[in-house]
mmCIF file of C-alpha atoms and ligand atoms in Angstrom:
data_model
loop_
_atom_site.group_PDB
_atom_site.id
_atom_site.type_symbol
_atom_site.label_atom_id
_atom_site.label_comp_id
_atom_site.label_asym_id
_atom_site.label_seq_id
_atom_site.Cartn_x
_atom_site.Cartn_y
_atom_site.Cartn_z
ATOM 1 C CA MET A 75 -6.232 -13.738 -22.826
ATOM 2 C CA SER A 76 -4.396 -14.168 -19.537
ATOM 3 C CA LEU A 77 -6.261 -12.830 -16.539
ATOM 4 C CA GLN A 78 -5.149 -11.570 -13.168
ATOM 5 C CA ILE A 79 -7.668 -13.238 -10.882
ATOM 6 C CA LEU A 80 -8.284 -12.516 -7.202
ATOM 7 C CA LEU A 81 -9.838 -15.501 -5.391
ATOM 8 C CA ILE A 82 -11.403 -14.786 -2.001
ATOM 9 C CA GLU A 83 -12.135 -18.193 -0.478
ATOM 10 C CA ASP A 84 -11.639 -19.547 3.065
ATOM 11 C CA ASN A 85 -11.677 -23.245 2.174
ATOM 12 C CA GLU A 86 -8.203 -24.579 1.385
ATOM 13 C CA GLN A 87 -9.401 -27.391 -0.873
ATOM 14 C CA ASN A 88 -11.497 -25.036 -2.939
ATOM 15 C CA ARG A 89 -8.618 -22.565 -3.201
ATOM 16 C CA TYR A 90 -6.368 -25.355 -4.462
ATOM 17 C CA LEU A 91 -8.886 -26.719 -6.975
ATOM 18 C CA LEU A 92 -10.019 -23.382 -8.419
ATOM 19 C CA SER A 93 -6.446 -22.077 -8.655
ATOM 20 C CA PHE A 94 -5.301 -25.250 -10.347
ATOM 21 C CA LEU A 95 -8.086 -25.025 -12.938
ATOM 22 C CA LEU A 96 -7.424 -21.332 -13.651
ATOM 23 C CA GLN A 97 -3.621 -21.571 -13.685
ATOM 24 C CA SER A 98 -3.869 -24.492 -16.119
ATOM 25 C CA ARG A 99 -5.332 -22.032 -18.594
ATOM 26 C CA GLY A 100 -2.520 -19.555 -18.117
ATOM 27 C CA HIS A 101 -4.234 -17.222 -15.649
ATOM 28 C CA THR A 102 -2.539 -15.751 -12.589
ATOM 29 C CA VAL A 103 -4.360 -16.316 -9.297
ATOM 30 C CA THR A 104 -3.904 -14.350 -6.065
ATOM 31 C CA HIS A 105 -5.514 -15.705 -2.902
ATOM 32 C CA ALA A 106 -7.203 -14.117 0.054
ATOM 33 C CA ILE A 107 -8.782 -16.198 2.787
ATOM 34 C CA ASP A 108 -11.316 -13.670 4.061
ATOM 35 C CA GLY A 109 -13.006 -10.421 3.234
ATOM 36 C CA PRO A 110 -10.572 -7.937 4.831
ATOM 37 C CA ALA A 111 -7.608 -9.668 3.191
ATOM 38 C CA GLY A 112 -9.451 -9.716 -0.098
ATOM 39 C CA LEU A 113 -10.207 -6.014 0.092
ATOM 40 C CA ALA A 114 -6.552 -5.276 0.776
ATOM 41 C CA CYS A 115 -5.476 -7.458 -2.174
ATOM 42 C CA ALA A 116 -8.032 -5.898 -4.491
ATOM 43 C CA ARG A 117 -6.817 -2.359 -3.650
ATOM 44 C CA ALA A 118 -3.199 -3.379 -4.134
ATOM 45 C CA ALA A 119 -3.474 -5.451 -7.277
ATOM 46 C CA THR A 120 -6.499 -4.236 -9.321
ATOM 47 C CA PRO A 121 -7.371 -7.677 -10.629
ATOM 48 C CA ASP A 122 -9.176 -8.366 -13.935
ATOM 49 C CA VAL A 123 -11.829 -10.415 -12.196
ATOM 50 C CA ILE A 124 -12.674 -11.230 -8.558
ATOM 51 C CA LEU A 125 -14.010 -14.574 -7.521
ATOM 52 C CA LEU A 126 -15.854 -14.296 -4.218
ATOM 53 C CA ASP A 127 -16.949 -17.085 -1.890
ATOM 54 C CA ILE A 128 -20.048 -15.970 0.004
ATOM 55 C CA GLN A 129 -19.684 -18.040 3.200
ATOM 56 C CA LEU A 130 -16.605 -16.423 4.647
ATOM 57 C CA PRO A 131 -15.397 -15.894 8.260
ATOM 58 C CA THR A 132 -15.218 -12.398 9.793
ATOM 59 C CA MET A 133 -17.128 -10.697 6.979
ATOM 60 C CA HIS A 134 -20.024 -12.018 4.895
ATOM 61 C CA GLY A 135 -19.485 -12.298 1.151
ATOM 62 C CA TYR A 136 -22.352 -9.891 0.361
ATOM 63 C CA ASP A 137 -20.719 -7.269 2.544
ATOM 64 C CA VAL A 138 -17.406 -7.952 0.859
ATOM 65 C CA ALA A 139 -19.006 -7.434 -2.549
ATOM 66 C CA GLN A 140 -20.498 -4.119 -1.449
ATOM 67 C CA ALA A 141 -17.141 -2.966 -0.018
ATOM 68 C CA LEU A 142 -15.344 -3.970 -3.229
ATOM 69 C CA ARG A 143 -17.848 -1.939 -5.240
ATOM 70 C CA ARG A 144 -16.974 1.141 -3.218
ATOM 71 C CA ILE A 145 -13.329 0.970 -4.284
ATOM 72 C CA ASP A 146 -12.831 3.524 -7.089
ATOM 73 C CA THR A 147 -10.355 1.413 -9.111
ATOM 74 C CA LEU A 148 -12.699 -1.555 -9.174
ATOM 75 C CA HIS A 149 -15.811 0.026 -10.701
ATOM 76 C CA ARG A 150 -15.346 -1.912 -13.933
ATOM 77 C CA THR A 151 -14.000 -5.139 -12.384
ATOM 78 C CA PRO A 152 -16.352 -8.114 -12.644
ATOM 79 C CA ILE A 153 -17.102 -9.745 -9.310
ATOM 80 C CA VAL A 154 -18.264 -13.310 -9.529
ATOM 81 C CA ALA A 155 -19.906 -15.059 -6.530
ATOM 82 C CA VAL A 156 -18.815 -18.667 -6.233
ATOM 83 C CA THR A 157 -21.008 -20.234 -3.662
ATOM 84 C CA SER A 158 -22.878 -23.284 -2.525
ATOM 85 C CA TYR A 159 -25.806 -21.174 -1.544
ATOM 86 C CA ALA A 160 -28.442 -22.440 -3.932
ATOM 87 C CA MET A 161 -31.592 -21.214 -2.317
ATOM 88 C CA PRO A 162 -34.112 -19.256 -4.354
ATOM 89 C CA GLY A 163 -33.167 -15.612 -4.248
ATOM 90 C CA ASP A 164 -29.476 -16.100 -3.574
ATOM 91 C CA ARG A 165 -28.521 -15.240 -7.093
ATOM 92 C CA GLU A 166 -30.540 -12.040 -6.925
ATOM 93 C CA ARG A 167 -29.030 -11.191 -3.527
ATOM 94 C CA ALA A 168 -25.524 -11.645 -4.888
ATOM 95 C CA LEU A 169 -26.239 -9.428 -7.851
ATOM 96 C CA ALA A 170 -27.892 -6.811 -5.625
ATOM 97 C CA ALA A 171 -24.749 -6.758 -3.440
ATOM 98 C CA GLY A 172 -22.662 -5.804 -6.482
ATOM 99 C CA CYS A 173 -21.718 -9.143 -8.032
ATOM 100 C CA ASP A 174 -21.896 -9.398 -11.808
ATOM 101 C CA GLY A 175 -22.181 -13.113 -12.041
ATOM 102 C CA TYR A 176 -22.773 -16.268 -10.031
ATOM 103 C CA ILE A 177 -21.219 -19.738 -10.265
ATOM 104 C CA GLU A 178 -22.644 -22.453 -8.081
ATOM 105 C CA LYS A 179 -20.611 -24.931 -6.055
ATOM 106 C CA PRO A 180 -19.821 -27.691 -6.476
ATOM 107 C CA ILE A 181 -18.177 -26.244 -9.564
ATOM 108 C CA ASP A 182 -17.797 -28.337 -12.725
ATOM 109 C CA PRO A 183 -14.038 -28.732 -13.330
ATOM 110 C CA ASP A 184 -14.633 -29.143 -17.077
ATOM 111 C CA THR A 185 -16.381 -25.831 -17.525
ATOM 112 C CA PHE A 186 -15.329 -23.642 -14.566
ATOM 113 C CA ALA A 187 -12.336 -21.823 -16.149
ATOM 114 C CA GLY A 188 -14.376 -21.132 -19.303
ATOM 115 C CA GLU A 189 -17.215 -19.685 -17.314
ATOM 116 C CA VAL A 190 -14.818 -17.374 -15.481
ATOM 117 C CA GLU A 191 -13.289 -16.232 -18.734
ATOM 118 C CA GLN A 192 -16.711 -15.505 -20.124
ATOM 119 C CA LEU A 193 -17.767 -13.560 -17.002
ATOM 120 C CA ALA A 194 -14.505 -11.598 -17.116
ATOM 121 C CA ARG A 195 -15.619 -10.134 -20.445
ATOM 122 C CA ILE A 196 -19.105 -9.020 -19.457
ATOM 123 C CA PRO A 197 -19.723 -5.291 -19.708
ATOM 124 C CA PRO A 198 -19.403 -3.414 -16.398
ATOM 125 C CA ARG A 199 -22.420 -3.112 -14.183
ATOM 126 C CA GLN A 200 -25.371 -4.495 -16.107
ATOM 127 C CA GLY A 201 -27.675 -3.065 -13.477
ATOM 128 C CA ALA A 202 -31.248 -4.210 -12.883
ATOM 129 C CA SER A 203 -31.445 -6.348 -16.019
ATOM 130 C CA ALA A 204 -28.592 -8.607 -14.826
HETATM 131 MN MN1 MN B 36 -16.474 -20.447 2.442
#
């Protein structure tokens, strides 16, 4: 299954690494370097899955997730937070903001693409039990 993936990430090294890992598995990756650019891309491209860094300039990742959720065409699109926030409660906060999953940085290059593929298949909006 080849996925159209939108990666919203401000760090160039992370963009390079994550794209490389995903493209190696045959997926197509579109980049956005901040929230407003990511929202524009998401509206234009309707990706299969959105990978969202939380520490972003200009617009916080949680706000980006909430804004993505308000886009009609993206109601069923999994949003995955990819973030080095590893404080207790961060996972819950990401899910509350509208994310469907959470992958912690530093990512594991051996398992990252597989995790994304798995999260891309989760049923839309698992709600409070997520
Ligand atoms: Mn960042």
